[in-house]
JSON list of C-alpha atoms in Angstrom, two decimals:
[
{"chain": "A", "resi": 1, "resn": "UNK", "atom": "CA", "xyz": [-57.73, 7.13, 0.26]},
{"chain": "A", "resi": 2, "resn": "UNK", "atom": "CA", "xyz": [-59.45, 9.81, -1.81]},
{"chain": "A", "resi": 3, "resn": "UNK", "atom": "CA", "xyz": [-58.27, 11.40, -5.06]},
{"chain": "A", "resi": 4, "resn": "UNK", "atom": "CA", "xyz": [-59.40, 13.17, -8.21]},
{"chain": "A", "resi": 5, "resn": "UNK", "atom": "CA", "xyz": [-59.82, 11.44, -11.53]},
{"chain": "A", "resi": 6, "resn": "UNK", "atom": "CA", "xyz": [-60.88, 12.76, -14.92]},
{"chain": "A", "resi": 7, "resn": "UNK", "atom": "CA", "xyz": [-62.64, 9.62, -16.19]},
{"chain": "A", "resi": 8, "resn": "UNK", "atom": "CA", "xyz": [-62.54, 5.83, -16.47]},
{"chain": "A", "resi": 9, "resn": "UNK", "atom": "CA", "xyz": [-62.46, 3.88, -19.70]},
{"chain": "A", "resi": 10, "resn": "UNK", "atom": "CA", "xyz": [-63.52, 0.24, -19.53]},
{"chain": "A", "resi": 11, "resn": "UNK", "atom": "CA", "xyz": [-62.40, -2.50, -21.90]},
{"chain": "A", "resi": 12, "resn": "UNK", "atom": "CA", "xyz": [-59.57, -0.42, -23.39]},
{"chain": "A", "resi": 13, "resn": "UNK", "atom": "CA", "xyz": [-57.07, -2.13, -25.69]},
{"chain": "A", "resi": 14, "resn": "UNK", "atom": "CA", "xyz": [-54.44, 0.56, -26.37]},
{"chain": "A", "resi": 15, "resn": "UNK", "atom": "CA", "xyz": [-53.05, 1.28, -22.89]},
{"chain": "A", "resi": 16, "resn": "UNK", "atom": "CA", "xyz": [-51.09, -1.83, -22.03]},
{"chain": "A", "resi": 17, "resn": "UNK", "atom": "CA", "xyz": [-51.36, -5.57, -22.62]},
{"chain": "A", "resi": 18, "resn": "UNK", "atom": "CA", "xyz": [-54.75, -7.22, -23.04]},
{"chain": "A", "resi": 19, "resn": "UNK", "atom": "CA", "xyz": [-58.11, -5.68, -22.18]},
{"chain": "A", "resi": 20, "resn": "UNK", "atom": "CA", "xyz": [-57.77, -2.96, -19.56]},
{"chain": "A", "resi": 21, "resn": "UNK", "atom": "CA", "xyz": [-59.68, -0.58, -17.37]},
{"chain": "A", "resi": 22, "resn": "UNK", "atom": "CA", "xyz": [-57.99, 2.80, -17.78]},
{"chain": "A", "resi": 23, "resn": "UNK", "atom": "CA", "xyz": [-58.19, 5.31, -14.94]},
{"chain": "A", "resi": 24, "resn": "UNK", "atom": "CA", "xyz": [-57.34, 8.85, -16.08]},
{"chain": "A", "resi": 25, "resn": "UNK", "atom": "CA", "xyz": [-56.09, 10.92, -13.15]},
{"chain": "A", "resi": 26, "resn": "UNK", "atom": "CA", "xyz": [-56.83, 14.64, -12.96]},
{"chain": "A", "resi": 27, "resn": "UNK", "atom": "CA", "xyz": [-53.95, 17.11, -12.82]},
{"chain": "A", "resi": 28, "resn": "UNK", "atom": "CA", "xyz": [-50.65, 17.61, -14.64]},
{"chain": "A", "resi": 29, "resn": "UNK", "atom": "CA", "xyz": [-47.74, 20.05, -14.25]},
{"chain": "A", "resi": 30, "resn": "UNK", "atom": "CA", "xyz": [-46.58, 19.70, -17.86]},
{"chain": "A", "resi": 31, "resn": "UNK", "atom": "CA", "xyz": [-47.96, 21.92, -20.60]},
{"chain": "A", "resi": 32, "resn": "UNK", "atom": "CA", "xyz": [-46.89, 19.93, -23.64]},
{"chain": "A", "resi": 33, "resn": "UNK", "atom": "CA", "xyz": [-47.25, 21.84, -26.91]},
{"chain": "A", "resi": 34, "resn": "UNK", "atom": "CA", "xyz": [-49.12, 18.93, -28.53]},
{"chain": "A", "resi": 35, "resn": "UNK", "atom": "CA", "xyz": [-51.23, 17.82, -25.54]},
{"chain": "A", "resi": 36, "resn": "UNK", "atom": "CA", "xyz": [-54.67, 16.66, -26.67]},
{"chain": "A", "resi": 37, "resn": "UNK", "atom": "CA", "xyz": [-56.15, 16.50, -23.16]},
{"chain": "A", "resi": 38, "resn": "UNK", "atom": "CA", "xyz": [-55.89, 20.02, -21.67]},
{"chain": "A", "resi": 39, "resn": "UNK", "atom": "CA", "xyz": [-59.04, 19.23, -19.72]},
{"chain": "A", "resi": 40, "resn": "UNK", "atom": "CA", "xyz": [-56.89, 17.01, -17.46]},
{"chain": "A", "resi": 41, "resn": "UNK", "atom": "CA", "xyz": [-54.48, 19.79, -16.43]},
{"chain": "A", "resi": 42, "resn": "UNK", "atom": "CA", "xyz": [-56.34, 21.43, -13.55]},
{"chain": "A", "resi": 43, "resn": "UNK", "atom": "CA", "xyz": [-55.97, 19.68, -10.20]},
{"chain": "A", "resi": 44, "resn": "UNK", "atom": "CA", "xyz": [-59.16, 20.87, -8.53]},
{"chain": "A", "resi": 45, "resn": "UNK", "atom": "CA", "xyz": [-61.50, 19.67, -11.24]},
{"chain": "A", "resi": 46, "resn": "UNK", "atom": "CA", "xyz": [-62.57, 16.16, -12.13]},
{"chain": "A", "resi": 47, "resn": "UNK", "atom": "CA", "xyz": [-64.36, 13.50, -10.11]},
{"chain": "A", "resi": 48, "resn": "UNK", "atom": "CA", "xyz": [-63.60, 12.86, -6.44]},
{"chain": "A", "resi": 49, "resn": "UNK", "atom": "CA", "xyz": [-63.47, 9.15, -5.68]},
{"chain": "A", "resi": 50, "resn": "UNK", "atom": "CA", "xyz": [-61.70, 6.61, -3.47]},
{"chain": "A", "resi": 51, "resn": "UNK", "atom": "CA", "xyz": [-59.13, 3.96, -4.21]},
{"chain": "A", "resi": 52, "resn": "UNK", "atom": "CA", "xyz": [-61.56, 1.36, -2.91]},
{"chain": "A", "resi": 53, "resn": "UNK", "atom": "CA", "xyz": [-64.25, 2.45, -5.39]},
{"chain": "A", "resi": 54, "resn": "UNK", "atom": "CA", "xyz": [-61.82, 2.20, -8.29]},
{"chain": "A", "resi": 55, "resn": "UNK", "atom": "CA", "xyz": [-60.64, -1.28, -7.40]},
{"chain": "A", "resi": 56, "resn": "UNK", "atom": "CA", "xyz": [-64.17, -2.51, -6.67]},
{"chain": "A", "resi": 57, "resn": "UNK", "atom": "CA", "xyz": [-65.05, -1.43, -10.20]},
{"chain": "A", "resi": 58, "resn": "UNK", "atom": "CA", "xyz": [-61.95, -3.16, -11.58]},
{"chain": "A", "resi": 59, "resn": "UNK", "atom": "CA", "xyz": [-62.87, -6.41, -9.85]},
{"chain": "A", "resi": 60, "resn": "UNK", "atom": "CA", "xyz": [-65.97, -6.68, -12.05]},
{"chain": "A", "resi": 61, "resn": "UNK", "atom": "CA", "xyz": [-63.71, -7.02, -15.09]},
{"chain": "A", "resi": 62, "resn": "UNK", "atom": "CA", "xyz": [-61.35, -9.64, -13.66]},
{"chain": "A", "resi": 63, "resn": "UNK", "atom": "CA", "xyz": [-62.78, -12.40, -15.91]},
{"chain": "A", "resi": 64, "resn": "UNK", "atom": "CA", "xyz": [-61.88, -10.29, -18.97]},
{"chain": "A", "resi": 65, "resn": "UNK", "atom": "CA", "xyz": [-58.44, -9.48, -17.56]},
{"chain": "A", "resi": 66, "resn": "UNK", "atom": "CA", "xyz": [-57.59, -13.12, -16.91]},
{"chain": "A", "resi": 67, "resn": "UNK", "atom": "CA", "xyz": [-58.67, -14.13, -20.39]},
{"chain": "A", "resi": 68, "resn": "UNK", "atom": "CA", "xyz": [-55.95, -12.09, -22.11]},
{"chain": "A", "resi": 69, "resn": "UNK", "atom": "CA", "xyz": [-53.48, -10.86, -19.45]},
{"chain": "A", "resi": 70, "resn": "UNK", "atom": "CA", "xyz": [-55.22, -7.51, -19.03]},
{"chain": "A", "resi": 71, "resn": "UNK", "atom": "CA", "xyz": [-55.62, -5.34, -15.96]},
{"chain": "A", "resi": 72, "resn": "UNK", "atom": "CA", "xyz": [-55.77, -1.72, -14.82]},
{"chain": "A", "resi": 73, "resn": "UNK", "atom": "CA", "xyz": [-53.81, 1.18, -16.31]},
{"chain": "A", "resi": 74, "resn": "UNK", "atom": "CA", "xyz": [-53.35, 4.41, -14.37]},
{"chain": "A", "resi": 75, "resn": "UNK", "atom": "CA", "xyz": [-52.96, 7.29, -16.80]},
{"chain": "A", "resi": 76, "resn": "UNK", "atom": "CA", "xyz": [-53.73, 10.99, -16.89]},
{"chain": "A", "resi": 77, "resn": "UNK", "atom": "CA", "xyz": [-53.22, 13.83, -16.64]},
{"chain": "A", "resi": 78, "resn": "UNK", "atom": "CA", "xyz": [-50.29, 12.57, -14.59]},
{"chain": "A", "resi": 79, "resn": "UNK", "atom": "CA", "xyz": [-50.95, 9.87, -11.97]},
{"chain": "A", "resi": 80, "resn": "UNK", "atom": "CA", "xyz": [-47.63, 10.55, -10.21]},
{"chain": "A", "resi": 81, "resn": "UNK", "atom": "CA", "xyz": [-49.03, 13.93, -9.12]},
{"chain": "A", "resi": 82, "resn": "UNK", "atom": "CA", "xyz": [-51.28, 12.10, -6.62]},
{"chain": "A", "resi": 83, "resn": "UNK", "atom": "CA", "xyz": [-48.71, 9.65, -5.21]},
{"chain": "A", "resi": 84, "resn": "UNK", "atom": "CA", "xyz": [-50.54, 8.53, -2.06]},
{"chain": "A", "resi": 85, "resn": "UNK", "atom": "CA", "xyz": [-53.78, 7.93, -3.91]},
{"chain": "A", "resi": 86, "resn": "UNK", "atom": "CA", "xyz": [-51.98, 6.13, -6.75]},
{"chain": "A", "resi": 87, "resn": "UNK", "atom": "CA", "xyz": [-50.03, 3.95, -4.34]},
{"chain": "A", "resi": 88, "resn": "UNK", "atom": "CA", "xyz": [-53.17, 2.88, -2.51]},
{"chain": "A", "resi": 89, "resn": "UNK", "atom": "CA", "xyz": [-54.86, 2.00, -5.81]},
{"chain": "A", "resi": 90, "resn": "UNK", "atom": "CA", "xyz": [-51.83, -0.05, -6.88]},
{"chain": "A", "resi": 91, "resn": "UNK", "atom": "CA", "xyz": [-51.66, -1.90, -3.57]},
{"chain": "A", "resi": 92, "resn": "UNK", "atom": "CA", "xyz": [-55.35, -2.81, -3.68]},
{"chain": "A", "resi": 93, "resn": "UNK", "atom": "CA", "xyz": [-55.01, -4.02, -7.27]},
{"chain": "A", "resi": 94, "resn": "UNK", "atom": "CA", "xyz": [-52.08, -6.26, -6.35]},
{"chain": "A", "resi": 95, "resn": "UNK", "atom": "CA", "xyz": [-54.05, -7.61, -3.40]},
{"chain": "A", "resi": 96, "resn": "UNK", "atom": "CA", "xyz": [-56.72, -8.65, -5.90]},
{"chain": "A", "resi": 97, "resn": "UNK", "atom": "CA", "xyz": [-54.17, -10.15, -8.30]},
{"chain": "A", "resi": 98, "resn": "UNK", "atom": "CA", "xyz": [-54.83, -7.48, -10.96]},
{"chain": "A", "resi": 99, "resn": "UNK", "atom": "CA", "xyz": [-52.02, -6.56, -13.37]},
{"chain": "A", "resi": 100, "resn": "UNK", "atom": "CA", "xyz": [-51.02, -2.88, -13.05]},
{"chain": "A", "resi": 101, "resn": "UNK", "atom": "CA", "xyz": [-49.69, -0.41, -15.61]},
{"chain": "A", "resi": 102, "resn": "UNK", "atom": "CA", "xyz": [-48.47, 3.13, -14.92]},
{"chain": "A", "resi": 103, "resn": "UNK", "atom": "CA", "xyz": [-48.73, 5.43, -17.98]},
{"chain": "A", "resi": 104, "resn": "UNK", "atom": "CA", "xyz": [-46.56, 8.43, -17.13]},
{"chain": "A", "resi": 105, "resn": "UNK", "atom": "CA", "xyz": [-44.27, 11.21, -18.30]},
{"chain": "A", "resi": 106, "resn": "UNK", "atom": "CA", "xyz": [-42.26, 10.75, -15.10]},
{"chain": "A", "resi": 107, "resn": "UNK", "atom": "CA", "xyz": [-43.02, 14.12, -13.53]},
{"chain": "A", "resi": 108, "resn": "UNK", "atom": "CA", "xyz": [-44.61, 13.71, -10.13]},
{"chain": "A", "resi": 109, "resn": "UNK", "atom": "CA", "xyz": [-44.34, 14.31, -6.40]},
{"chain": "A", "resi": 110, "resn": "UNK", "atom": "CA", "xyz": [-41.94, 11.54, -5.35]},
{"chain": "A", "resi": 111, "resn": "UNK", "atom": "CA", "xyz": [-42.48, 8.20, -3.58]},
{"chain": "A", "resi": 112, "resn": "UNK", "atom": "CA", "xyz": [-41.32, 6.64, -6.85]},
{"chain": "A", "resi": 113, "resn": "UNK", "atom": "CA", "xyz": [-39.58, 3.61, -5.38]},
{"chain": "A", "resi": 114, "resn": "UNK", "atom": "CA", "xyz": [-42.63, 2.35, -3.50]},
{"chain": "A", "resi": 115, "resn": "UNK", "atom": "CA", "xyz": [-45.00, 3.15, -6.36]},
{"chain": "A", "resi": 116, "resn": "UNK", "atom": "CA", "xyz": [-42.82, 1.19, -8.79]},
{"chain": "A", "resi": 117, "resn": "UNK", "atom": "CA", "xyz": [-42.71, -1.78, -6.41]},
{"chain": "A", "resi": 118, "resn": "UNK", "atom": "CA", "xyz": [-46.43, -2.26, -7.06]},
{"chain": "A", "resi": 119, "resn": "UNK", "atom": "CA", "xyz": [-46.29, -1.55, -10.81]},
{"chain": "A", "resi": 120, "resn": "UNK", "atom": "CA", "xyz": [-46.01, -4.44, -13.28]},
{"chain": "A", "resi": 121, "resn": "UNK", "atom": "CA", "xyz": [-45.34, -2.31, -16.36]},
{"chain": "A", "resi": 122, "resn": "UNK", "atom": "CA", "xyz": [-44.45, 1.35, -16.97]},
{"chain": "A", "resi": 123, "resn": "UNK", "atom": "CA", "xyz": [-45.49, 3.08, -20.19]},
{"chain": "A", "resi": 124, "resn": "UNK", "atom": "CA", "xyz": [-43.00, 5.95, -20.27]},
{"chain": "A", "resi": 125, "resn": "UNK", "atom": "CA", "xyz": [-43.77, 8.99, -22.40]},
{"chain": "A", "resi": 126, "resn": "UNK", "atom": "CA", "xyz": [-40.39, 10.47, -23.39]},
{"chain": "A", "resi": 127, "resn": "UNK", "atom": "CA", "xyz": [-40.81, 14.09, -24.49]},
{"chain": "A", "resi": 128, "resn": "UNK", "atom": "CA", "xyz": [-37.19, 14.79, -25.47]},
{"chain": "A", "resi": 129, "resn": "UNK", "atom": "CA", "xyz": [-33.72, 14.04, -24.11]},
{"chain": "A", "resi": 130, "resn": "UNK", "atom": "CA", "xyz": [-32.34, 17.51, -24.86]},
{"chain": "A", "resi": 131, "resn": "UNK", "atom": "CA", "xyz": [-32.91, 19.74, -21.81]},
{"chain": "A", "resi": 132, "resn": "UNK", "atom": "CA", "xyz": [-33.59, 22.89, -23.85]},
{"chain": "A", "resi": 133, "resn": "UNK", "atom": "CA", "xyz": [-36.04, 21.21, -26.21]},
{"chain": "A", "resi": 134, "resn": "UNK", "atom": "CA", "xyz": [-37.66, 19.36, -23.29]},
{"chain": "A", "resi": 135, "resn": "UNK", "atom": "CA", "xyz": [-38.42, 22.66, -21.57]},
{"chain": "A", "resi": 136, "resn": "UNK", "atom": "CA", "xyz": [-39.68, 24.19, -24.80]},
{"chain": "A", "resi": 137, "resn": "UNK", "atom": "CA", "xyz": [-42.08, 21.28, -25.34]},
{"chain": "A", "resi": 138, "resn": "UNK", "atom": "CA", "xyz": [-43.29, 20.85, -21.75]},
{"chain": "A", "resi": 139, "resn": "UNK", "atom": "CA", "xyz": [-42.58, 24.12, -19.91]},
{"chain": "A", "resi": 140, "resn": "UNK", "atom": "CA", "xyz": [-40.74, 22.13, -17.20]},
{"chain": "A", "resi": 141, "resn": "UNK", "atom": "CA", "xyz": [-37.13, 21.36, -16.34]},
{"chain": "A", "resi": 142, "resn": "UNK", "atom": "CA", "xyz": [-35.92, 17.92, -17.43]},
{"chain": "A", "resi": 143, "resn": "UNK", "atom": "CA", "xyz": [-34.53, 17.22, -13.96]},
{"chain": "A", "resi": 144, "resn": "UNK", "atom": "CA", "xyz": [-37.92, 16.02, -12.71]},
{"chain": "A", "resi": 145, "resn": "UNK", "atom": "CA", "xyz": [-38.07, 13.39, -15.47]},
{"chain": "A", "resi": 146, "resn": "UNK", "atom": "CA", "xyz": [-34.48, 12.31, -14.77]},
{"chain": "A", "resi": 147, "resn": "UNK", "atom": "CA", "xyz": [-35.29, 11.75, -11.10]},
{"chain": "A", "resi": 148, "resn": "UNK", "atom": "CA", "xyz": [-38.07, 9.35, -12.02]},
{"chain": "A", "resi": 149, "resn": "UNK", "atom": "CA", "xyz": [-35.90, 7.70, -14.68]},
{"chain": "A", "resi": 150, "resn": "UNK", "atom": "CA", "xyz": [-33.22, 6.91, -12.11]},
{"chain": "A", "resi": 151, "resn": "UNK", "atom": "CA", "xyz": [-35.78, 5.31, -9.79]},
{"chain": "A", "resi": 152, "resn": "UNK", "atom": "CA", "xyz": [-37.18, 3.32, -12.71]},
{"chain": "A", "resi": 153, "resn": "UNK", "atom": "CA", "xyz": [-33.76, 1.92, -13.63]},
{"chain": "A", "resi": 154, "resn": "UNK", "atom": "CA", "xyz": [-33.01, 1.04, -10.01]},
{"chain": "A", "resi": 155, "resn": "UNK", "atom": "CA", "xyz": [-36.30, -0.82, -9.73]},
{"chain": "A", "resi": 156, "resn": "UNK", "atom": "CA", "xyz": [-35.85, -2.63, -13.09]},
{"chain": "A", "resi": 157, "resn": "UNK", "atom": "CA", "xyz": [-39.51, -2.42, -14.14]},
{"chain": "A", "resi": 158, "resn": "UNK", "atom": "CA", "xyz": [-40.56, -3.59, -17.58]},
{"chain": "A", "resi": 159, "resn": "UNK", "atom": "CA", "xyz": [-41.01, -0.55, -19.84]},
{"chain": "A", "resi": 160, "resn": "UNK", "atom": "CA", "xyz": [-42.90, 0.39, -22.96]},
{"chain": "A", "resi": 161, "resn": "UNK", "atom": "CA", "xyz": [-41.57, 3.66, -24.32]},
{"chain": "A", "resi": 162, "resn": "UNK", "atom": "CA", "xyz": [-43.69, 6.05, -26.37]},
{"chain": "A", "resi": 163, "resn": "UNK", "atom": "CA", "xyz": [-42.69, 9.25, -28.16]},
{"chain": "A", "resi": 164, "resn": "UNK", "atom": "CA", "xyz": [-44.90, 11.74, -29.99]},
{"chain": "A", "resi": 165, "resn": "UNK", "atom": "CA", "xyz": [-43.36, 12.88, -33.28]},
{"chain": "A", "resi": 166, "resn": "UNK", "atom": "CA", "xyz": [-44.46, 16.43, -34.10]},
{"chain": "A", "resi": 167, "resn": "UNK", "atom": "CA", "xyz": [-43.77, 18.46, -37.27]},
{"chain": "A", "resi": 168, "resn": "UNK", "atom": "CA", "xyz": [-41.32, 21.30, -36.66]},
{"chain": "A", "resi": 169, "resn": "UNK", "atom": "CA", "xyz": [-40.45, 20.06, -33.17]},
{"chain": "A", "resi": 170, "resn": "UNK", "atom": "CA", "xyz": [-38.83, 16.62, -33.34]},
{"chain": "A", "resi": 171, "resn": "UNK", "atom": "CA", "xyz": [-39.50, 15.20, -36.81]},
{"chain": "A", "resi": 172, "resn": "UNK", "atom": "CA", "xyz": [-35.94, 15.30, -38.11]},
{"chain": "A", "resi": 173, "resn": "UNK", "atom": "CA", "xyz": [-33.06, 12.84, -38.10]},
{"chain": "A", "resi": 174, "resn": "UNK", "atom": "CA", "xyz": [-31.09, 14.62, -35.36]},
{"chain": "A", "resi": 175, "resn": "UNK", "atom": "CA", "xyz": [-34.04, 14.50, -32.97]},
{"chain": "A", "resi": 176, "resn": "UNK", "atom": "CA", "xyz": [-34.59, 10.82, -33.76]},
{"chain": "A", "resi": 177, "resn": "UNK", "atom": "CA", "xyz": [-30.94, 10.10, -33.00]},
{"chain": "A", "resi": 178, "resn": "UNK", "atom": "CA", "xyz": [-31.25, 11.92, -29.67]},
{"chain": "A", "resi": 179, "resn": "UNK", "atom": "CA", "xyz": [-34.37, 9.93, -28.86]},
{"chain": "A", "resi": 180, "resn": "UNK", "atom": "CA", "xyz": [-32.59, 6.70, -29.73]},
{"chain": "A", "resi": 181, "resn": "UNK", "atom": "CA", "xyz": [-29.65, 7.60, -27.48]},
{"chain": "A", "resi": 182, "resn": "UNK", "atom": "CA", "xyz": [-32.11, 8.21, -24.64]},
{"chain": "A", "resi": 183, "resn": "UNK", "atom": "CA", "xyz": [-33.79, 4.83, -25.17]},
{"chain": "A", "resi": 184, "resn": "UNK", "atom": "CA", "xyz": [-30.51, 2.92, -25.01]},
{"chain": "A", "resi": 185, "resn": "UNK", "atom": "CA", "xyz": [-29.65, 4.48, -21.64]},
{"chain": "A", "resi": 186, "resn": "UNK", "atom": "CA", "xyz": [-32.18, 2.01, -20.23]},
{"chain": "A", "resi": 187, "resn": "UNK", "atom": "CA", "xyz": [-30.97, -1.59, -19.78]},
{"chain": "A", "resi": 188, "resn": "UNK", "atom": "CA", "xyz": [-31.93, -3.78, -22.75]},
{"chain": "A", "resi": 189, "resn": "UNK", "atom": "CA", "xyz": [-33.87, -6.26, -20.64]},
{"chain": "A", "resi": 190, "resn": "UNK", "atom": "CA", "xyz": [-36.16, -3.50, -19.34]},
{"chain": "A", "resi": 191, "resn": "UNK", "atom": "CA", "xyz": [-37.37, -2.06, -22.67]},
{"chain": "A", "resi": 192, "resn": "UNK", "atom": "CA", "xyz": [-40.00, -4.33, -24.17]},
{"chain": "A", "resi": 193, "resn": "UNK", "atom": "CA", "xyz": [-41.43, -1.99, -26.82]},
{"chain": "A", "resi": 194, "resn": "UNK", "atom": "CA", "xyz": [-40.85, 1.44, -28.37]},
{"chain": "A", "resi": 195, "resn": "UNK", "atom": "CA", "xyz": [-43.74, 3.25, -30.02]},
{"chain": "A", "resi": 196, "resn": "UNK", "atom": "CA", "xyz": [-43.51, 6.35, -32.21]},
{"chain": "A", "resi": 197, "resn": "UNK", "atom": "CA", "xyz": [-46.83, 8.18, -32.20]},
{"chain": "A", "resi": 198, "resn": "UNK", "atom": "CA", "xyz": [-47.70, 10.63, -34.99]},
{"chain": "A", "resi": 199, "resn": "UNK", "atom": "CA", "xyz": [-48.88, 14.09, -33.95]},
{"chain": "A", "resi": 200, "resn": "UNK", "atom": "CA", "xyz": [-52.61, 14.57, -34.51]},
{"chain": "A", "resi": 201, "resn": "UNK", "atom": "CA", "xyz": [-55.15, 17.35, -34.02]},
{"chain": "A", "resi": 202, "resn": "UNK", "atom": "CA", "xyz": [-58.08, 15.39, -32.57]},
{"chain": "A", "resi": 203, "resn": "UNK", "atom": "CA", "xyz": [-58.06, 17.28, -29.27]},
{"chain": "A", "resi": 204, "resn": "UNK", "atom": "CA", "xyz": [-57.58, 20.81, -30.61]},
{"chain": "A", "resi": 205, "resn": "UNK", "atom": "CA", "xyz": [-61.28, 21.66, -30.17]},
{"chain": "A", "resi": 206, "resn": "UNK", "atom": "CA", "xyz": [-60.86, 21.34, -26.39]},
{"chain": "A", "resi": 207, "resn": "UNK", "atom": "CA", "xyz": [-58.60, 24.39, -26.31]},
{"chain": "A", "resi": 208, "resn": "UNK", "atom": "CA", "xyz": [-61.27, 26.65, -27.75]},
{"chain": "A", "resi": 209, "resn": "UNK", "atom": "CA", "xyz": [-63.81, 25.21, -25.32]},
{"chain": "A", "resi": 210, "resn": "UNK", "atom": "CA", "xyz": [-61.46, 26.00, -22.41]},
{"chain": "A", "resi": 211, "resn": "UNK", "atom": "CA", "xyz": [-60.49, 29.38, -23.89]},
{"chain": "A", "resi": 212, "resn": "UNK", "atom": "CA", "xyz": [-56.82, 28.35, -23.90]},
{"chain": "A", "resi": 213, "resn": "UNK", "atom": "CA", "xyz": [-54.43, 29.29, -26.72]},
{"chain": "A", "resi": 214, "resn": "UNK", "atom": "CA", "xyz": [-53.16, 26.30, -28.73]},
{"chain": "A", "resi": 215, "resn": "UNK", "atom": "CA", "xyz": [-49.42, 26.60, -29.37]},
{"chain": "A", "resi": 216, "resn": "UNK", "atom": "CA", "xyz": [-49.41, 24.48, -32.52]},
{"chain": "A", "resi": 217, "resn": "UNK", "atom": "CA", "xyz": [-52.33, 26.16, -34.25]},
{"chain": "A", "resi": 218, "resn": "UNK", "atom": "CA", "xyz": [-52.08, 25.47, -37.98]},
{"chain": "A", "resi": 219, "resn": "UNK", "atom": "CA", "xyz": [-49.62, 22.55, -37.69]},
{"chain": "A", "resi": 220, "resn": "UNK", "atom": "CA", "xyz": [-50.83, 19.66, -39.81]},
{"chain": "A", "resi": 221, "resn": "UNK", "atom": "CA", "xyz": [-50.87, 16.04, -38.55]},
{"chain": "A", "resi": 222, "resn": "UNK", "atom": "CA", "xyz": [-47.69, 14.06, -39.21]},
{"chain": "A", "resi": 223, "resn": "UNK", "atom": "CA", "xyz": [-47.86, 12.07, -42.44]},
{"chain": "A", "resi": 224, "resn": "UNK", "atom": "CA", "xyz": [-47.65, 8.28, -42.14]},
{"chain": "A", "resi": 225, "resn": "UNK", "atom": "CA", "xyz": [-44.92, 8.27, -44.79]},
{"chain": "A", "resi": 226, "resn": "UNK", "atom": "CA", "xyz": [-42.79, 10.62, -42.67]},
{"chain": "A", "resi": 227, "resn": "UNK", "atom": "CA", "xyz": [-43.25, 8.48, -39.56]},
{"chain": "A", "resi": 228, "resn": "UNK", "atom": "CA", "xyz": [-42.28, 5.34, -41.50]},
{"chain": "A", "resi": 229, "resn": "UNK", "atom": "CA", "xyz": [-39.16, 7.10, -42.81]},
{"chain": "A", "resi": 230, "resn": "UNK", "atom": "CA", "xyz": [-38.10, 8.08, -39.30]},
{"chain": "A", "resi": 231, "resn": "UNK", "atom": "CA", "xyz": [-38.71, 4.60, -37.92]},
{"chain": "A", "resi": 232, "resn": "UNK", "atom": "CA", "xyz": [-36.39, 3.15, -40.53]},
{"chain": "A", "resi": 233, "resn": "UNK", "atom": "CA", "xyz": [-33.61, 5.49, -39.38]},
{"chain": "A", "resi": 234, "resn": "UNK", "atom": "CA", "xyz": [-33.45, 3.88, -35.94]},
{"chain": "A", "resi": 235, "resn": "UNK", "atom": "CA", "xyz": [-31.08, 1.04, -35.14]},
{"chain": "A", "resi": 236, "resn": "UNK", "atom": "CA", "xyz": [-33.51, -0.06, -32.42]},
{"chain": "A", "resi": 237, "resn": "UNK", "atom": "CA", "xyz": [-36.15, -0.64, -35.09]},
{"chain": "A", "resi": 238, "resn": "UNK", "atom": "CA", "xyz": [-36.75, -4.22, -33.94]},
{"chain": "A", "resi": 239, "resn": "UNK", "atom": "CA", "xyz": [-38.43, -2.73, -30.84]},
{"chain": "A", "resi": 240, "resn": "UNK", "atom": "CA", "xyz": [-40.28, 0.05, -32.66]},
{"chain": "A", "resi": 241, "resn": "UNK", "atom": "CA", "xyz": [-44.00, -0.23, -33.36]}
]
């Protein structure tokens, strides 16, 4: 099975448990206001490769994976936009006994049930639970996310939830309460961790290189003090990192 990827990061430590090989898929339908990887949006760019090549590469790192419960994380872009390619990669990883993580915003092309059957952990990027604000942030209808969410709950995968907190968009108490209400719609035994990520500007330079307008031009990074304040407002704080 052949697909397009943006890049591969080896020995990553921030994209799931343990040491991981992170495969960044090319292509995404969302146009999030704060996206720091606009170079992953286009579907016809990137590197053409096969699922076999990816897993052969991953096999070289199996000694590192076994040492600390690591494995392979499929990220993006949006991996769910290449469902057949993703599924083949997941199946080959499981055949090799390699732990699999799917890092996703939940907006793909379907086949969710089978994909989730071969996924050990889902890192779910929740943009917003309010349909109007979701569309403003991403440019897409929230229904696509809800379809994936329903499949995720049916399959009962372990979940890490992440949420980018951005000044002027979702950095107030009401937005935090809405986010919290969204988190608790998932069964307690599924949600293993919740991570609030502060908005940053590290990828802004890519927009000028791609000649793409940046929607949040001039917005300063979120202060650590503000993030700490918002974390303390949540009743699910025992899960929050």
